[in-house]
Every structure is written in C-alpha cells, then in structure tokens.
Amino acid sequence: MNQFVGIIVPLLLHLCTTEVVAVVSGGRLDAAARTLFVSVLVLPWAVWMYRKDRKEAVRSVGKYGMQDIRRSLCCLAAGGILNLIWSGLMNLCRIHQYFSNDTQEELLAGQLIVQLVSMGFLVPLTEELIFRGMIYQRMRKMLPFMQSVLLASALFAVYHGNMIQIIFAFPMAVIICVLYEKWKLLRYPVLFHMGCNLVAIIFGLFS
C-alpha cells in the first residue's frame, strides 16, 4: 500500500498544482504560460523527492567526457527525429480526423519564448523527474522491467489527457524508460524529451 501511495503522490501533487494555477490565473494566462508556472512550482519539490529517492542508491554521474557528450547529443537528436517519424505515421493514418488535439494546439499558440522555456526545457525536466525519476523507478522496486516500462509509459501517456497525445506519448515513454534503465542517469531521458518537444515547437511555428 505504501509503495502504491509512493507512485501516486507525485502525480497528485502535479495535478493539484496544475488545477491551482488554472484557478488562480482565472483565464488570464494562455496554456503555455500556465504550463510554465506549473513547472516552476513543481520543480523544487520534484528535485527534492528525486534526490531523496536516490540517496538509497547513490550513483556517481561522472565527468562529461566525449562519450557522454556524444550520447547526450544523440539522445537530443533522437527525440526530435522520432517525433518527426511518429508524427508522420500518425498523419498518414489520419488520426487527427478522428480525435481532437486542442490541448497541443493551445500550448503551441503561446508566445515562442514561453514555449521554449516551458515545453522546451522546464516541462521535460519536471516530467522526467516525476515519471522516470520517481514513478518508474519506484515501480522497478515492485515489478519486473517490462511491466514497469509498460505501466509507467501508460500512466505517462494517459496523463497527457487526449487520445492523440496518448497515442503519441506511449511509444516515446517506452523508449525513454529504456534509456533510463540502460544508463541510470536522468539527463538522457531529459534530453530525449527536450528534443521531442523542441521539434514540436519548431514545426508548430509553420502550421
């Protein structure tokens, strides 16, 4: 029971913060700005909770050698490339004809600088702390690898709130979990997530 609570608490804190920001802003902020404020509020306690979890198994992050730099750049590029591939496949299947993507469109309608800071940097960092750094890692203490990957990825996808984002986010989340499982360092999932979001922002400028 305590382990289940440990998985749910990060989600509830993020969800409650999102609702509070929405109520307090009273419609004065667009979706990108609200997301920015939520990330700023959530990030400190997410870092604290993540660091608290990691104290149980301290791991040296090491120095940034050439291999780390190459791996980091590959993760960043892979996120963007796989975004293009998966988005293209979804467009070929004409998914947008069957489901609304209003949430994503509203986020991409905000000011560019707000989108870059929020969705390009703070959102990937915050979401990776919560979904891979805490939720996935806590599931791994209870479940085998594949079950943890699928459940954590499904939870991440559903949390995005609409069918198009669920279909898009699930395979991305599976890849991110594998990256985290392989290297045990959160920076690689964060960079992959950033690459994915930055490509969405760039292409949102031309849509």
C-alpha atoms as one frame of an Amber mdcrd trajectory, in Angstrom:
protein
   0.000   0.000   0.000   2.801   2.405   0.913   4.546   1.630  -2.381   1.348
   2.367  -4.312   0.990   5.683  -2.490   4.587   6.494  -3.358   3.762   6.104
  -7.056   0.571   8.166  -6.923   1.760  11.071  -4.735   3.996  12.750  -7.387
   1.121  12.644  -9.881  -1.361  14.071  -7.393   0.978  16.909  -6.447   1.489
  17.822 -10.100  -2.229  17.561 -10.846  -3.189  19.697  -7.828  -0.600  22.326
  -8.744  -1.981  22.431 -12.292  -5.516  22.962 -11.006  -4.445  25.665  -8.546
  -2.580  27.581 -11.262  -5.613  27.330 -13.565  -7.949  28.660 -10.870  -5.644
  31.449  -9.670  -4.821  32.623 -13.195  -8.538  32.867 -13.940  -8.076  32.574
 -17.698  -5.560  35.429 -17.824  -2.729  33.116 -18.919  -2.558  31.006 -22.057
  -1.818  27.268 -21.881   1.939  27.652 -22.431   2.218  30.261 -19.664   0.186
  28.120 -17.248   2.427  25.170 -18.006   5.466  27.330 -17.320   4.156  28.381
 -13.900   3.228  24.806 -13.008   6.744  23.611 -13.858   8.350  26.391 -11.816
   6.209  25.484  -8.802   6.575  21.716  -9.156  10.284  21.533  -9.984  11.709
  22.256  -6.482   9.786  19.508  -4.701  10.273  17.125  -7.634  14.049  17.593
  -7.357  13.846  17.141  -3.578  11.807  13.924  -3.849  14.042  12.548  -6.588
  17.207  13.251  -4.620  15.648  11.669  -1.557  14.919   8.502  -3.546  18.429
   8.431  -4.985  20.051   8.550  -1.534  19.175   4.885  -1.212  21.481   4.051
  -4.110  23.946   6.862  -4.733  25.478   6.750  -8.194  28.282   8.932  -9.438
  27.282  10.861 -12.543  30.884  11.083 -13.577  32.562  13.756 -15.666  31.342
  14.833 -19.035  33.774  13.102 -21.348  33.448  12.892 -25.098  31.358   9.726
 -24.829  28.889  11.482 -22.519  28.685  14.476 -24.846  28.081  12.252 -27.890
  25.481  10.216 -26.013  23.736  13.394 -24.837  23.638  14.839 -28.359  22.365
  11.533 -29.727  19.531  11.492 -27.172  18.590  15.077 -28.023  18.626  14.340
 -31.763  16.825  11.007 -31.355  13.945  12.695 -29.543  13.475  15.132 -32.401
  13.869  12.539 -35.162  11.473  10.045 -33.582   8.973  12.859 -33.059   9.052
  13.504 -36.810   8.760   9.819 -37.685   5.917   9.030 -35.284   4.048  12.247
 -36.073   4.370  11.455 -39.775   2.966   7.964 -39.281   0.074   9.362 -37.270
  -0.667  11.863 -40.033  -0.619   9.083 -42.633  -3.192   7.222 -40.542  -5.307
  10.410 -40.466  -5.718  10.181 -36.699  -6.444  13.910 -36.492  -9.684  13.306
 -38.369 -10.985  11.144 -35.546  -9.645  12.810 -32.404  -9.184  16.382 -31.214
  -5.730  17.759 -30.474  -6.919  21.043 -28.963  -4.629  20.719 -25.921  -1.479
  20.575 -28.030  -2.664  23.325 -30.354  -3.413  25.583 -27.396   0.071  25.024
 -25.989   1.669  25.835 -29.349  -0.357  29.048 -29.651   1.537  30.777 -26.834
   4.471  33.165 -27.165   7.554  31.480 -28.620   9.879  32.359 -25.739   7.371
  30.974 -23.233   7.044  27.763 -25.264  10.829  27.340 -25.421  11.376  27.891
 -21.703   8.335  25.893 -20.654   7.901  22.982 -23.078  11.458  23.043 -24.398
  13.197  22.957 -21.016  11.181  23.023 -17.802   8.405  20.584 -18.768  10.816
  17.820 -19.917  12.888  18.257 -16.766   9.862  18.235 -14.462   8.080  15.359
 -16.184  11.206  13.212 -16.306  11.821  13.764 -12.598   8.258  12.679 -11.862
   7.592   9.917 -14.394  11.008   8.277 -14.836  12.971   9.509 -11.828  10.252
   8.657  -9.305   7.261   6.740 -10.699   9.165   4.356 -12.991  11.994   3.913
 -10.514   9.557   3.140  -7.691   7.696   0.661  -9.892  11.005  -1.111 -10.587
  11.260  -1.914  -6.887   7.980  -3.834  -7.093   7.744  -5.128 -10.669   9.874
  -6.690 -13.428  11.419  -4.457 -16.048   8.855  -4.883 -18.841   5.846  -4.485
 -16.569   7.361  -1.333 -15.070   8.066   0.109 -18.529   4.566  -0.562 -19.845
   2.715   0.643 -16.740   4.828   3.780 -16.281   4.553   4.589 -20.003   0.787
   4.060 -19.996   0.443   6.325 -16.976   2.562   8.992 -18.669   0.508   8.743
 -21.878  -2.887   8.890 -20.161  -1.755  11.860 -18.095  -1.472  13.893 -21.298
  -5.259  13.916 -21.445  -6.332  13.391 -25.058  -6.251  10.445 -27.435  -3.775
  11.880 -29.932  -1.293  12.690 -27.194  -1.852   9.270 -25.618  -1.070   7.539
 -28.921   1.967   9.780 -29.441   3.338   9.725 -25.888   3.172   5.997 -25.141
   5.907   4.714 -27.515   8.059   7.740 -26.683   7.720   6.948 -22.982   8.724
   3.324 -23.586  11.929   4.493 -25.294  12.644   6.966 -22.500  12.221   4.244
 -19.853  14.666   2.039 -21.748  17.188   4.889 -21.867  16.867   5.403 -18.129
  17.096   1.681 -17.415  20.209   1.329 -19.556  22.244   4.272 -18.262  20.576
   5.035 -14.892  21.107   8.749 -15.473  18.173  11.113 -15.815  19.932  13.533
 -18.140  19.499  11.218 -21.138  15.703  10.900 -20.817  15.507  14.665 -20.198
  17.486  15.430 -23.356  15.433  12.983 -25.430  12.238  14.621 -24.135  13.629
  18.089 -24.870  14.483  17.109 -28.441  10.984  15.764 -28.959   9.316  18.905
 -27.596  11.607  21.339 -29.396  10.785  19.766 -32.758   7.078  20.085 -31.940
   7.587  23.771 -31.131   9.562  24.432 -34.323   7.021  22.747 -36.564   4.221
  24.472 -34.672   5.582  27.764 -35.996   4.816  26.697 -39.576   1.464  25.028
 -39.031
